[in-house]
Amino acid sequence: MIRIGIIGAGRIGKVHLESITYHVKNAVVKAMADPFMNEETEKFIRGMGVEKIYQDYKKILEDPEIDAVLICSSTDTHASISIEAIEAGKNVFCEKPVDHALDKIKAVEDALAAHPECKFQVGFNRRFDHNFAAVRKAYDEGKIGEAHILKITSRDPEPPNPAYIKVSGGMFLDMTIHDFDMACFLTNSDVEEVYVQSAVLVDPAIGEQGDVDTAIITMKMANGALAVIDNSRRAAYGYDQRAELFGSKGMVATSNDTLSSAVISNAEGVTGEKPLFFFLERYMESFSEEMRQFVNACENGGQVPVGIHAGMQSVKIGLAAKKSVEEHRPVKISEL
Amino acid sequence: MIRIGIIGAGRIGKVHLESITYHVKNAVVKAMADPFMNEETEKFIRGMGVEKIYQDYKKILEDPEIDAVLICSSTDTHASISIEAIEAGKNVFCEKPVDHALDKIKAVEDALAAHPECKFQVGFNRRFDHNFAAVRKAYDEGKIGEAHILKITSRDPEPPNPAYIKVSGGMFLDMTIHDFDMACFLTNSDVEEVYVQSAVLVDPAIGEQGDVDTAIITMKMANGALAVIDNSRRAAYGYDQRAELFGSKGMVATSNDTLSSAVISNAEGVTGEKPLFFFLERYMESFSEEMRQFVNACENGGQVPVGIHAGMQSVKIGLAAKKSVEEHRPVKISEL
Amino acid sequence: MIRIGIIGAGRIGKVHLESITYHVKNAVVKAMADPFMNEETEKFIRGMGVEKIYQDYKKILEDPEIDAVLICSSTDTHASISIEAIEAGKNVFCEKPVDHALDKIKAVEDALAAHPECKFQVGFNRRFDHNFAAVRKAYDEGKIGEAHILKITSRDPEPPNPAYIKVSGGMFLDMTIHDFDMACFLTNSDVEEVYVQSAVLVDPAIGEQGDVDTAIITMKMANGALAVIDNSRRAAYGYDQRAELFGSKGMVATSNDTLSSAVISNAEGVTGEKPLFFFLERYMESFSEEMRQFVNACENGGQVPVGIHAGMQSVKIGLAAKKSVEEHRPVKISEL
Amino acid sequence: MIRIGIIGAGRIGKVHLESITYHVKNAVVKAMADPFMNEETEKFIRGMGVEKIYQDYKKILEDPEIDAVLICSSTDTHASISIEAIEAGKNVFCEKPVDHALDKIKAVEDALAAHPECKFQVGFNRRFDHNFAAVRKAYDEGKIGEAHILKITSRDPEPPNPAYIKVSGGMFLDMTIHDFDMACFLTNSDVEEVYVQSAVLVDPAIGEQGDVDTAIITMKMANGALAVIDNSRRAAYGYDQRAELFGSKGMVATSNDTLSSAVISNAEGVTGEKPLFFFLERYMESFSEEMRQFVNACENGGQVPVGIHAGMQSVKIGLAAKKSVEEHRPVKISEL
């Protein structure tokens, strides 16, 4: 039974608390910390059976009864707390992105190099989604041959509020970072070069913050495949999350999940349901699955499914994408 | 080059004229006859290059330059003109149904027995539809194993006008007769027994004519399979024409044809096009294909794809269905 | 917090234990009883946090700390334990069927009439399935108008072993009973008349037990709609569970659930995943939802979503279906 | 009745001959010319009722009985014959591309400016395809709002033979040119800038000819929308032709056409048919429709649906794409 401490009691921290409590058999959340812990949150956490509740996360790191910590605090603290946790001898699950600055991620890499026994997983939950996992599985099984073209469609149902845009690091580090990781995962390859064509078409307020809301991102993968991501901050029909991998022997493609398969035919047409609207609804099962695999790695000593390399790659691609927009040219990852 | 005379210049006669002219390479329509031939129709026919236009169909039967006749006159004349044509040495394509009375169909069978060289085809065009033909092909190729359950959905977009109901012979002989033939075609078997559960749900005026407009018809096929047809005289979304054959190794199923594959996703849902509304639009290609196969049989001497047996079977099943409604019990074909 | 005792620790008892523990927030399983309780089962139950484990179910009925009992024992005990539980003042969730004999179900009805405060729910979990619930919702919202034709396809992935056939009450009371309930649920109506066309096409051993394995069942609903169920004990492609409701304004139809939406296009064709194979996989979420609604009715005093009337109806239809096979004729529910 | 002369009796010339003969009511092909006219071709043409057959196309231009000419000769003659035909007072339908050199297309523009009465249509048949036309129609009707992202997938079933590659002008002017025109058509806008990420992944022999066989092409449209085309010279599953237009109010997307809608479910999965393999099969109806619209413009004096501007735009985009590959940077159309 792996004993877990969760650092950060915001939305994603609570999601992991519920996942572990209800869907991970060999783990239990023993402690949770948040500097802004309020009464309501504390009541909820206690109701889930968590014994130790703190404001100071260091209490978790000091606790010898804790085997693993989940770092769900604000992004700017991910790297430093990760290093502290690694040095405290804990296994670590760190939410994405590890940081926006490459040197800080490098510092985590160094800490891990010094503690090779530490299990360190980055929270790219979409790798565990049933649809995307099925794409990778088809590829691994040779069903589509060598990868030639990967297409990812990733469109949010609603833009974030403009205040958030400023602190988010911009669309590429906030939203597309998931798609960058997905590109690497689905082609089983790193990225070599990135080119972005982008625009502000959804909301001028986003442009006023210096960000974009619509983009087509082309990538050359290290294994020779080409990849393209299309992003929008607002799809009128909901959360659009699809992938298509085309190769020498065929293609595998996914469509969106819906609440039911019911289709209504009437005088207006033949109408099915919209995609699930909210990311927690859409990806809930993937959050449980990433936890199960992290806990298994901690318990049985195998490799974590998403390591620090993925955490570094995704941010590098994001920074290259930003540079491509600024300089309006293709940018190599090796330039960073 | 097969030289054809068409008897009857109504809607279906004109459909065949166009099909042969534009889509059948080794045939030409030389003559056309209709007792009510009017100026507009005559102009249309002549514009299609037909040289001989008559009111009296006997002129076609007497013409030694005519190899084959299409009987597209009113149902009550199908059998007698068929016999005359057979005896005149013509090959015959007869629209469905051959007749509503079994003894009249029997008389055609007798005439054919006396003229074994005659090619006699019944106009069950749906057998030549791309979707239904693909179901039978999958079955013939063993892809679904032995047939266990056949389901046919057949719903018209609009009920006929009440005046037509009276002369139509009722829903089973007018509309379902196509589905009865399809049941035999798709399972490659005759029918042994029929049971009907029916109702008047679309239009009370249909009930006042002594007919029904909604029905579920269960059949036991001679090869052991079970079959079910569901009929409605009005589907709000258009012409619904589907089949599903389930067997020991799997299932083959078809969906409706649409004008395009375009699907619109918006705040209301994910909406594709309605099925093609009108039977001529839906089945146009099948009318050409049945002609091509009839002409080929005439030219090359092979078997016609739909013979008098199918013409007899479908009417027997229709009469058994009527009897099942009247006596509210399963009726065997052998009882007729 | 509703305190629950589960009577019967077989497969379905364990399913409910897990559902309540992980997915029902306002309930807890306090006790579980099974005359054949073994060590392994006991360990599992205790691991889920159940405090009281018995062989004798009466201990649960006597326990004043228990608010509601789930009756998951063998079918022949459902009715008698239900009555005991009702008289002991417990709320009751009874697995389907309540019994195979109408007089025994009547006895439960009588007990309930004498204890109107008792919440009594029958375990027709499919009513809570996302797809079937969406069909009923579309109907309730008037999107398809008045119901004309209901079609249910229900095919098992594999036949039960022949030994089970004997004790199962036959296909209609064992398997189709779910579909009978679904017919009533989806049309929001009772059944008036049943006709069955059936066969032994899957396995002769089933026929040797006096049962059938393939059937088309036609029904006339009390509200005038027609309904048809097609059943097979073995679909080569997995568990086939679909419904289609056709009405005056349109149609609503569902398709099968799959593990993922991935579709592979290659030289062989365009291939998606098979339906989920196992009923627990397919319907797991519906088991949780029926529990949530039962617990809510117990806690808040509202009506249960599936009462004794549904339990009675479904068995009546099953018995009428058996009679229809024996006498080869349509059978009215009122004849029973 | 528009009297037509066809210049060039190769594959596409014969396609138009058949289309006009069978599917265009108000036109007739009177003459056909080809310098390499052979006996078999002549027999075929005469069998279709064409009276005048020449080797020298000038005989067609001189014929006062010819209202319109179709230029179906080799690409390098399109522009010069177009100019001769315009000056001879004929209406002109010119196959795509008008030329590979912008100055030659400019010369055609000049000739048209001097003969404003001339109807001049370029052979971008895909605009008349039922699926793509439905996308544009949805956009025109405001169903998806303002265009934000256009995605076109265009993959051939088989690469051309290497000998053809050399004379084809390269993939962008040979194959993608259709997609470039489609991008303009579907967004109703010109292109402003192009960036290409390309590779040789299908056949090294193509690379040896200095061409590419796989590409992702990003475009900025003049109306602000972003567009992306993905191309492959070989899709193992056939001819892949899809489009998706995403906008402020929603999305419209098409899928591939198949021979039938039959889907087989068995132990291997749920398998539908592959896309139609051959472009003539896939686009046959669009060839008829472009002819009908050209003939109507000739007969009734309206505008042709695809003029010289589209012919110029598509080649400019193609040349910009080539330059983008050579210089590995985004290229503006205005740079050409």
GROMACS .gro file of C-alpha atoms in nm, chain A residues 102 180 183-184 189-196 217-222 309-324 329-336, chain D residues 197 328:
model
   44
  102LEU     CA    1   1.457   2.508  -1.921
  180PHE     CA    2   0.322   1.855  -2.795
  183ALA     CA    3   0.284   1.428  -3.071
  184CYS     CA    4   0.591   1.272  -2.908
  189SER     CA    5   0.970   1.023  -3.119
  190ASP     CA    6   1.113   1.358  -3.019
  191VAL     CA    7   1.051   1.675  -3.221
  192GLU     CA    8   1.325   1.829  -3.434
  193GLU     CA    9   1.170   2.145  -3.576
  194VAL     CA   10   0.858   2.355  -3.526
  195TYR     CA   11   0.675   2.610  -3.738
  196VAL     CA   12   0.368   2.800  -3.627
  217ILE     CA   13   0.167   2.405  -3.570
  218THR     CA   14   0.378   2.194  -3.805
  219MET     CA   15   0.654   1.972  -3.670
  220LYS     CA   16   0.926   1.754  -3.809
  221MET     CA   17   0.977   1.454  -3.582
  222ALA     CA   18   1.317   1.300  -3.516
  309HIS     CA   19   1.251   1.365  -2.058
  310ALA     CA   20   0.888   1.414  -2.165
  311GLY     CA   21   0.860   1.705  -1.923
  312MET     CA   22   1.165   1.871  -2.079
  313GLN     CA   23   1.070   1.796  -2.443
  314SER     CA   24   0.722   1.943  -2.420
  315VAL     CA   25   0.847   2.272  -2.277
  316LYS     CA   26   1.125   2.293  -2.537
  317ILE     CA   27   0.870   2.248  -2.814
  318GLY     CA   28   0.651   2.512  -2.654
  319LEU     CA   29   0.938   2.760  -2.637
  320ALA     CA   30   1.033   2.683  -2.997
  321ALA     CA   31   0.671   2.747  -3.097
  322LYS     CA   32   0.677   3.088  -2.925
  323LYS     CA   33   1.003   3.173  -3.101
  324SER     CA   34   0.857   3.062  -3.434
  329ARG     CA   35   1.021   3.107  -3.931
  330PRO     CA   36   1.075   2.737  -3.858
  331VAL     CA   37   1.273   2.686  -3.537
  332LYS     CA   38   1.485   2.383  -3.450
  333ILE     CA   39   1.465   2.240  -3.098
  334SER     CA   40   1.844   2.231  -3.102
  335GLU     CA   41   1.850   2.612  -3.127
  336LEU     CA   42   1.714   2.648  -2.774
 1205GLN     CA   43   0.709   2.085  -4.430
 1336HIS     CA   44   1.277   2.638  -4.597
   0.00000   0.00000   0.00000
